[in-house]
Short mmCIF file of C-alpha atoms and ligand atoms in Angstrom, two decimals:
data_model
loop_
_atom_site.label_atom_id
_atom_site.label_comp_id
_atom_site.label_asym_id
_atom_site.label_seq_id
_atom_site.Cartn_x
_atom_site.Cartn_y
_atom_site.Cartn_z
CA MET A 1 2.44 -16.04 -23.51
CA ILE A 2 -1.18 -15.70 -24.53
CA GLU A 3 -1.76 -14.04 -27.89
CA GLN A 4 -3.76 -10.85 -27.82
CA THR A 5 -5.90 -8.81 -30.16
CA LYS A 6 -5.65 -5.09 -29.59
CA THR A 7 -8.83 -3.05 -29.68
CA GLY A 8 -6.69 -0.10 -30.74
CA ILE A 9 -8.34 2.00 -28.03
CA GLU A 10 -5.24 2.73 -26.00
CA GLY A 11 -6.80 3.18 -22.59
CA LEU A 12 -8.90 0.07 -22.99
CA ASP A 13 -5.97 -2.06 -24.12
CA ASP A 14 -4.11 -0.86 -21.04
CA ILE A 15 -6.95 -1.91 -18.75
CA LEU A 16 -6.91 -5.28 -20.50
CA ASN A 17 -3.15 -5.46 -19.97
CA GLY A 18 -2.48 -5.56 -23.69
CA GLY A 19 -5.69 -6.46 -25.42
CA ILE A 20 -8.44 -9.03 -25.76
CA VAL A 21 -7.42 -12.68 -25.64
CA LYS A 22 -7.10 -13.88 -29.24
CA ASN A 23 -9.89 -16.16 -30.52
CA SER A 24 -12.10 -15.39 -27.55
CA THR A 25 -15.61 -13.97 -27.39
CA THR A 26 -16.29 -10.86 -25.32
CA LEU A 27 -19.70 -9.57 -24.37
CA VAL A 28 -20.09 -5.78 -24.50
CA SER A 29 -23.02 -4.85 -22.27
CA GLY A 30 -24.71 -1.56 -21.61
CA ASN A 31 -27.90 0.46 -21.73
CA PRO A 32 -29.11 2.08 -24.96
CA GLY A 33 -26.70 4.81 -26.01
CA ALA A 34 -23.88 3.57 -23.81
CA GLY A 35 -21.59 3.22 -26.83
CA LYS A 36 -21.69 -0.51 -27.60
CA SER A 37 -22.03 -0.13 -31.35
CA ILE A 38 -19.37 2.58 -31.42
CA LEU A 39 -16.91 0.38 -29.55
CA CYS A 40 -17.59 -2.36 -32.09
CA LEU A 41 -17.17 -0.04 -35.09
CA GLN A 42 -13.90 1.20 -33.69
CA TYR A 43 -12.67 -2.33 -32.98
CA ILE A 44 -13.28 -3.40 -36.57
CA TYR A 45 -11.96 -0.14 -38.06
CA ASN A 46 -8.78 -0.17 -35.98
CA GLY A 47 -8.23 -3.79 -36.96
CA VAL A 48 -7.88 -2.83 -40.60
CA GLU A 49 -6.21 0.55 -40.13
CA LYS A 50 -3.70 -0.31 -37.44
CA TYR A 51 -3.16 -4.05 -37.41
CA ASP A 52 -3.86 -5.21 -40.93
CA GLU A 53 -6.62 -7.51 -39.67
CA LYS A 54 -9.82 -7.93 -41.61
CA GLY A 55 -13.18 -7.78 -39.89
CA ILE A 56 -16.76 -8.93 -40.22
CA TYR A 57 -19.57 -6.76 -38.84
CA LEU A 58 -22.94 -8.45 -38.33
CA SER A 59 -25.65 -5.94 -37.47
CA PHE A 60 -29.23 -6.88 -36.76
CA GLU A 61 -29.80 -3.34 -35.59
CA GLU A 62 -28.65 -1.12 -38.41
CA ASP A 63 -28.37 -0.79 -42.17
CA GLU A 64 -25.07 -0.58 -43.96
CA SER A 65 -25.75 3.13 -44.55
CA ASP A 66 -26.40 3.73 -40.82
CA LEU A 67 -23.06 2.14 -40.04
CA ARG A 68 -21.31 4.21 -42.68
CA GLU A 69 -22.83 7.43 -41.37
CA ALA A 70 -21.94 6.54 -37.78
CA ALA A 71 -18.38 5.73 -38.84
CA GLU A 72 -18.06 8.98 -40.77
CA SER A 73 -19.46 11.03 -37.88
CA LEU A 74 -16.70 9.55 -35.74
CA GLY A 75 -14.02 10.43 -38.27
CA PHE A 76 -13.43 6.89 -39.48
CA ASP A 77 -12.98 8.31 -42.95
CA ASN A 78 -11.78 5.15 -44.68
CA TRP A 79 -14.64 2.96 -43.45
CA GLN A 80 -16.43 2.92 -46.77
CA ASP A 81 -13.23 2.18 -48.71
CA HIS A 82 -12.53 -0.79 -46.47
CA VAL A 83 -16.09 -2.05 -46.96
CA GLU A 84 -15.78 -1.70 -50.71
CA ASN A 85 -12.49 -3.55 -50.96
CA GLY A 86 -13.64 -6.30 -48.62
CA ASP A 87 -11.36 -5.64 -45.67
CA ILE A 88 -14.53 -4.97 -43.72
CA LYS A 89 -17.42 -7.24 -44.53
CA VAL A 90 -20.79 -5.91 -43.42
CA TYR A 91 -23.89 -8.02 -43.04
CA ASP A 92 -26.57 -5.49 -42.16
CA LYS A 93 -30.12 -5.99 -40.93
CA GLN A 94 -31.48 -5.82 -44.47
CA VAL A 95 -29.45 -8.87 -45.37
CA LEU A 96 -29.76 -10.74 -42.10
CA LEU A 97 -33.46 -10.23 -41.59
CA ARG A 98 -34.73 -10.64 -45.13
CA GLU A 99 -37.56 -13.07 -44.79
CA ASN A 100 -36.26 -16.50 -43.92
CA ASP A 101 -32.86 -15.39 -44.99
CA PHE A 102 -30.89 -15.68 -41.85
CA THR A 103 -30.24 -19.29 -42.79
CA SER A 104 -28.76 -18.35 -46.14
CA SER A 105 -26.74 -15.55 -44.56
CA LEU A 106 -25.51 -18.06 -42.04
CA ASP A 107 -24.50 -20.31 -44.90
CA ILE A 108 -22.42 -17.58 -46.53
CA LEU A 109 -20.95 -16.58 -43.20
CA LEU A 110 -19.95 -20.11 -42.26
CA GLU A 111 -18.33 -20.57 -45.66
CA GLU A 112 -16.48 -17.31 -45.25
CA LEU A 113 -15.26 -18.41 -41.83
CA GLU A 114 -13.91 -21.61 -43.26
CA ASP A 115 -11.74 -19.63 -45.66
CA GLY A 116 -10.21 -17.99 -42.61
CA ASP A 117 -9.51 -14.57 -44.15
CA TYR A 118 -10.90 -12.62 -41.22
CA ASP A 119 -9.53 -12.00 -37.73
CA ARG A 120 -12.22 -9.93 -36.04
CA LEU A 121 -15.97 -10.29 -35.79
CA VAL A 122 -18.75 -8.22 -34.29
CA LEU A 123 -22.27 -9.43 -33.54
CA ASP A 124 -24.63 -6.53 -32.80
CA SER A 125 -26.72 -7.67 -30.98
CA LEU A 126 -26.74 -11.02 -29.26
CA ALA A 127 -30.38 -10.56 -28.25
CA MET A 128 -31.42 -10.53 -31.91
CA PHE A 129 -29.30 -13.56 -32.73
CA GLU A 130 -30.98 -15.41 -29.88
CA LEU A 131 -34.40 -14.85 -31.42
CA PHE A 132 -33.64 -17.67 -33.81
CA PHE A 133 -33.73 -20.14 -30.95
CA GLU A 134 -36.75 -21.42 -29.19
CA ASN A 135 -35.93 -21.77 -25.55
CA GLU A 136 -33.27 -20.97 -23.00
CA LYS A 137 -31.60 -24.30 -23.43
CA GLU A 138 -31.32 -23.86 -27.20
CA LYS A 139 -30.01 -20.33 -26.78
CA ARG A 140 -27.26 -21.52 -24.47
CA THR A 141 -26.33 -24.53 -26.56
CA TYR A 142 -26.12 -22.57 -29.78
CA LEU A 143 -24.34 -19.59 -28.27
CA LEU A 144 -21.66 -22.01 -27.13
CA LYS A 145 -21.54 -23.78 -30.48
CA PHE A 146 -21.36 -20.47 -32.33
CA THR A 147 -18.53 -19.17 -30.13
CA ASP A 148 -16.69 -22.47 -30.66
CA ILE A 149 -17.03 -22.08 -34.42
CA LEU A 150 -15.82 -18.47 -34.29
CA SER A 151 -12.88 -19.33 -32.10
CA ASP A 152 -11.92 -22.27 -34.27
CA SER A 153 -12.06 -20.00 -37.31
CA GLY A 154 -9.45 -17.76 -35.73
CA LEU A 155 -11.83 -14.93 -34.92
CA THR A 156 -11.75 -12.65 -31.92
CA THR A 157 -15.31 -11.58 -31.32
CA LEU A 158 -17.29 -8.80 -29.66
CA MET A 159 -21.01 -9.37 -29.05
CA THR A 160 -23.26 -6.61 -27.77
CA ASN A 161 -25.88 -7.14 -25.11
CA GLU A 162 -28.60 -4.70 -24.09
CA GLN A 163 -28.11 -4.99 -20.40
CA GLY A 164 -27.15 -2.35 -17.89
CA ALA A 165 -24.19 -2.61 -15.58
CA VAL A 166 -24.57 -5.10 -12.80
CA PHE A 167 -25.93 -3.47 -9.71
CA PRO A 168 -26.86 -5.67 -6.78
CA ASP A 169 -30.42 -6.02 -8.04
CA THR A 170 -29.77 -6.74 -11.72
CA GLU A 171 -29.58 -10.34 -12.62
CA ILE A 172 -26.42 -11.48 -14.37
CA GLY A 173 -27.42 -13.06 -17.65
CA LEU A 174 -26.21 -16.49 -18.60
CA GLU A 175 -24.52 -14.90 -21.61
CA ASN A 176 -22.07 -13.32 -19.20
CA TYR A 177 -20.96 -16.69 -17.91
CA LEU A 178 -20.81 -18.33 -21.31
CA THR A 179 -18.50 -15.75 -22.87
CA ASP A 180 -14.76 -15.34 -22.21
CA GLY A 181 -14.80 -11.62 -21.52
CA ASN A 182 -17.29 -9.09 -20.15
CA ILE A 183 -17.03 -5.38 -20.78
CA TYR A 184 -19.66 -3.02 -19.39
CA LEU A 185 -20.27 0.45 -20.74
CA ILE A 186 -21.99 2.69 -18.23
CA GLN A 187 -23.54 6.13 -18.59
CA THR A 188 -24.86 8.25 -15.79
CA PRO A 189 -26.81 11.48 -16.37
CA THR A 190 -25.36 14.78 -15.13
CA ASP A 191 -26.57 18.38 -15.26
CA THR A 192 -24.67 19.01 -18.45
CA GLY A 193 -24.96 15.66 -20.23
CA VAL A 194 -23.69 12.24 -19.32
CA ASN A 195 -20.67 10.75 -17.66
CA ARG A 196 -19.45 7.62 -19.35
CA TYR A 197 -17.49 4.74 -17.88
CA VAL A 198 -16.04 1.44 -18.94
CA TRP A 199 -15.63 -1.56 -16.71
CA VAL A 200 -13.86 -4.74 -17.73
CA ALA A 201 -15.45 -7.26 -15.39
CA LYS A 202 -13.73 -10.33 -16.71
CA MET A 203 -11.26 -11.61 -19.29
CA ARG A 204 -10.50 -15.29 -19.02
CA LYS A 205 -6.84 -16.34 -18.98
CA GLN A 206 -5.73 -12.80 -18.30
CA ASN A 207 -4.99 -10.43 -15.46
CA ILE A 208 -6.99 -7.22 -15.89
CA GLU A 209 -7.58 -3.93 -14.11
CA THR A 210 -11.03 -4.32 -12.61
CA ASP A 211 -11.52 -0.67 -11.69
CA ILE A 212 -14.11 1.44 -13.46
CA TYR A 213 -12.54 3.99 -15.81
CA PRO A 214 -14.06 7.15 -17.22
CA MET A 215 -14.35 7.43 -20.98
CA GLU A 216 -15.61 9.84 -23.59
CA ILE A 217 -17.21 9.49 -27.00
CA ASP A 218 -16.20 12.12 -29.49
CA ARG A 219 -14.81 12.44 -32.99
CA GLY A 220 -12.23 9.65 -33.06
CA GLY A 221 -14.57 7.36 -31.14
CA ILE A 222 -14.18 6.10 -27.61
CA ASP A 223 -11.36 7.50 -25.53
CA VAL A 224 -10.70 5.79 -22.20
CA HIS A 225 -8.93 7.77 -19.51
CA GLN A 226 -6.19 5.61 -18.17
CA ASN A 227 -6.25 7.05 -14.72
CA ALA A 228 -8.92 5.39 -12.62
CA SER A 229 -8.61 8.17 -10.07
CA ALA A 230 -10.23 10.55 -12.54
CA PHE A 231 -13.33 8.69 -11.39
CA SER A 232 -13.18 10.82 -8.25
CA MET A 233 -14.32 13.79 -10.30
CA MET A 234 -17.73 12.41 -9.50
CA SER A 235 -19.29 12.87 -6.13
CA GLU A 236 -19.95 9.80 -4.02
CA GLU A 237 -23.69 9.65 -4.57
CA GLU A 238 -23.26 9.78 -8.34
CA SER A 239 -21.05 6.74 -8.34
CA PRO A 240 -22.62 3.81 -10.23
CA ILE A 241 -21.26 1.33 -7.69
CA MET B 1 -43.06 -39.34 -49.67
CA ASP B 2 -46.18 -41.43 -49.31
CA SER B 3 -48.35 -39.85 -46.62
CA GLY B 4 -49.93 -43.11 -45.55
CA GLU B 5 -46.50 -44.60 -45.03
CA ILE B 6 -45.40 -41.74 -42.81
CA LEU B 7 -48.55 -42.03 -40.72
CA GLN B 8 -47.93 -45.75 -40.42
CA THR B 9 -44.37 -45.13 -39.24
CA LEU B 10 -45.49 -42.51 -36.75
CA GLY B 11 -48.24 -44.77 -35.52
CA ASN B 12 -45.98 -47.67 -34.62
CA LYS B 13 -45.61 -48.26 -30.94
CA TYR B 14 -42.86 -46.07 -29.37
CA SER B 15 -42.29 -43.93 -32.50
CA ALA B 16 -43.83 -40.80 -31.03
CA GLU B 17 -42.05 -41.34 -27.71
CA ILE B 18 -38.73 -41.66 -29.51
CA LEU B 19 -39.25 -38.43 -31.43
CA ASP B 20 -40.32 -36.72 -28.25
CA ALA B 21 -37.14 -37.82 -26.50
CA THR B 22 -34.68 -36.86 -29.25
CA ASP B 23 -34.69 -33.10 -29.03
CA GLU B 24 -31.05 -33.47 -28.06
CA PRO B 25 -28.93 -36.28 -29.54
CA VAL B 26 -29.52 -39.59 -27.75
CA SER B 27 -28.20 -43.12 -28.27
CA ALA B 28 -30.37 -46.19 -28.88
CA GLN B 29 -29.34 -47.61 -25.53
CA GLU B 30 -30.37 -44.43 -23.70
CA LEU B 31 -33.72 -44.42 -25.46
CA SER B 32 -34.25 -48.05 -24.59
CA ASP B 33 -33.38 -47.41 -20.93
CA GLU B 34 -35.31 -44.19 -20.52
CA LEU B 35 -38.45 -45.21 -22.36
CA GLY B 36 -38.42 -48.87 -21.42
CA ILE B 37 -38.32 -50.06 -25.02
CA PRO B 38 -36.80 -53.48 -25.77
CA ILE B 39 -33.47 -52.73 -27.48
CA ALA B 40 -34.25 -54.70 -30.67
CA THR B 41 -37.51 -52.81 -31.11
CA CYS B 42 -35.71 -49.59 -30.39
CA TYR B 43 -33.26 -50.19 -33.24
CA ARG B 44 -36.08 -51.17 -35.59
CA ARG B 45 -38.02 -47.97 -34.82
CA ILE B 46 -34.89 -45.85 -35.22
CA ASP B 47 -34.31 -47.39 -38.65
CA GLU B 48 -37.88 -46.74 -39.76
CA LEU B 49 -37.88 -43.15 -38.50
CA THR B 50 -34.49 -42.45 -40.06
CA GLU B 51 -35.61 -43.92 -43.37
CA HIS B 52 -38.47 -41.46 -43.45
CA ASP B 53 -36.26 -38.51 -42.47
CA LEU B 54 -38.12 -38.00 -39.24
CA LEU B 55 -35.01 -38.84 -37.26
CA GLU B 56 -31.37 -38.42 -38.21
CA LEU B 57 -28.08 -39.89 -37.24
CA HIS B 58 -26.54 -36.89 -35.57
CA ASP B 59 -23.06 -38.02 -34.66
CA ASN B 60 -20.75 -40.81 -33.66
CA ILE B 61 -19.58 -39.91 -30.19
CA LEU B 62 -16.89 -41.52 -28.12
CA SER B 63 -18.14 -43.17 -24.95
CA ASP B 64 -16.31 -43.17 -21.60
CA ASP B 65 -14.91 -46.59 -22.40
CA ARG B 66 -13.75 -45.29 -25.79
CA ARG B 67 -16.33 -46.97 -27.96
CA ARG B 68 -18.11 -45.23 -30.84
CA ILE B 69 -21.75 -44.63 -30.10
CA LYS B 70 -24.35 -43.44 -32.60
CA VAL B 71 -26.59 -40.68 -31.35
CA TYR B 72 -29.84 -39.67 -33.01
CA ARG B 73 -31.77 -36.45 -33.12
CA ARG B 74 -35.24 -35.73 -34.44
CA ASN B 75 -35.51 -33.88 -37.69
CA VAL B 76 -38.99 -32.49 -37.23
CA ASP B 77 -40.64 -29.92 -35.07
CA GLU B 78 -44.21 -30.55 -36.10
CA VAL B 79 -46.31 -32.98 -38.12
CA ARG B 80 -49.71 -31.94 -39.44
CA VAL B 81 -52.25 -34.19 -41.11
CA ASP B 82 -54.54 -32.56 -43.66
CA PHE B 83 -57.71 -34.35 -44.79
CA ASP B 84 -59.17 -31.36 -46.59
CA ASP B 85 -58.36 -32.18 -50.19
CA GLU B 86 -56.67 -35.49 -50.06
CA LEU B 87 -54.72 -36.98 -47.23
CA THR B 88 -51.49 -35.02 -46.89
CA VAL B 89 -48.93 -35.04 -44.14
CA HIS B 90 -47.09 -31.76 -43.65
CA ILE B 91 -43.77 -32.04 -41.97
CA GLU B 92 -42.22 -29.01 -40.37
CA GLU B 93 -38.51 -29.55 -40.24
CA ARG B 94 -36.41 -28.33 -37.37
CA SER B 95 -35.19 -24.78 -37.70
CA GLU B 96 -32.41 -24.71 -40.24
CA VAL B 97 -30.41 -22.26 -38.22
CA THR B 98 -29.83 -24.84 -35.53
CA ASN B 99 -29.16 -27.51 -38.15
CA LYS B 100 -26.50 -25.42 -39.84
CA LEU B 101 -24.79 -24.52 -36.59
CA ASP B 102 -24.89 -28.16 -35.53
CA GLU B 103 -23.35 -29.19 -38.79
CA ALA B 104 -20.59 -26.57 -38.69
CA TRP B 105 -19.86 -27.38 -35.08
CA ARG B 106 -19.67 -31.10 -35.77
CA THR B 107 -17.02 -30.57 -38.43
CA LEU B 108 -14.80 -28.50 -36.15
CA SER B 109 -13.01 -31.51 -34.77
CA GLU B 110 -12.44 -32.84 -38.27
CA ARG B 111 -10.70 -29.76 -39.59
N1 ATP C 1 -19.88 11.40 -33.68
C1 ATP C 1 -20.17 11.39 -32.37
N2 ATP C 1 -19.61 12.27 -31.53
C2 ATP C 1 -19.89 12.27 -30.22
N3 ATP C 1 -20.76 11.41 -29.64
C3 ATP C 1 -21.35 10.51 -30.42
C4 ATP C 1 -21.10 10.45 -31.83
N4 ATP C 1 -21.82 9.47 -32.35
C5 ATP C 1 -22.50 8.93 -31.33
N5 ATP C 1 -22.22 9.55 -30.17
C6 ATP C 1 -22.78 9.21 -28.85
O1 ATP C 1 -22.78 7.80 -28.68
C7 ATP C 1 -24.09 7.36 -28.34
C8 ATP C 1 -24.53 6.13 -29.12
O2 ATP C 1 -23.65 5.12 -28.98
P1 ATP C 1 -24.01 3.71 -29.62
O3 ATP C 1 -24.80 3.85 -30.86
O4 ATP C 1 -22.74 2.97 -29.70
O5 ATP C 1 -24.95 3.16 -28.48
P2 ATP C 1 -25.37 1.65 -28.22
O6 ATP C 1 -24.85 1.28 -26.90
O7 ATP C 1 -25.01 0.83 -29.39
O8 ATP C 1 -26.95 1.84 -28.11
P3 ATP C 1 -28.13 0.86 -28.60
O9 ATP C 1 -28.30 -0.15 -27.49
O10 ATP C 1 -29.29 1.78 -28.67
O11 ATP C 1 -27.73 0.27 -29.90
C9 ATP C 1 -25.01 8.42 -28.77
O12 ATP C 1 -26.11 8.44 -27.88
C10 ATP C 1 -24.21 9.67 -28.72
O13 ATP C 1 -24.35 10.25 -27.45
MG1 MG C 2 -26.13 -0.13 -30.88
#
């Protein structure tokens, strides 16, 4: 039986048939505002709150205070406490992007990984991480090396990727092939706001539900509706596939 | 490091070609085959370049016939010669991010 790491988002864990494969790396893709960062916050927060698993949150996109405010707006009231007592370790963009400092951050991170105190890791976003490499070949090589290191350190990882859902005319990035799991977050505009969906396109070593499921973002974070047929609330022409 | 000495090392026949070919780790035999360098010369150049930190021993990998093979990788991205004040050779080392990840990755199997 393959060990799993629960996201703690019930509907999503159901789609995954239990959770994410332990020690794997999953790419969370979606357009701006699709909910990638929120999914990641929730994954790390649930880890501590529900499963007694510590998490590391690497953000090239936001400051520690942005993350705290986002967490609080979602009702993750203990976020700051967990950060302060070290159950959640945040490396924000201030730290990661200080001039020439990604190397020293990487040093601290690698050391931390060797100690093996953490179970979950988030990298938001992969695109920013890839800026440290010079060409496609380097990006691929070092993405694979980095995921190897994370896996070997006992971490189950989510990486975000600014890429829309795969329609026939969007190219599938190499990142999608190089990672163990692919989750797409989709939002389509409606008269009153947006409809949101989640699609688990792959999870290596595991049988998954490959339908597209509706979800909502509200206080409490992401809520996935377990019934794929709720998708039929949308008319045919609105369907993203 | 003595600038003249580095220039001398770089100027030796095949040195530049070897650095050019070692973006990814390569063995002496592969370099010799690919660049058409006599194997003895190849080893000599590798020693000189390694001594001056222009090239580094990257790993000992296991070959198909289960022998240990040394593979080398260049340590530099750019070399600049400055005659303005006095002769100085500036060496731009490879990005440290890749170095650190390489290092961490290499030790995985040893853990
Ligand atoms: N407290 C909240 N309650 C309800 N909805 C929220 C709340 N906080 C954020 N949202 C919604 O979630 C969306 C942002 O999600 P998120 O920041 O995770 O997007 P993202 O995919 O990370 O985008 P980007 O690529 O720009 O980083 C917002 O546009 C907003 O609609
Ligand atoms: Mg985001």
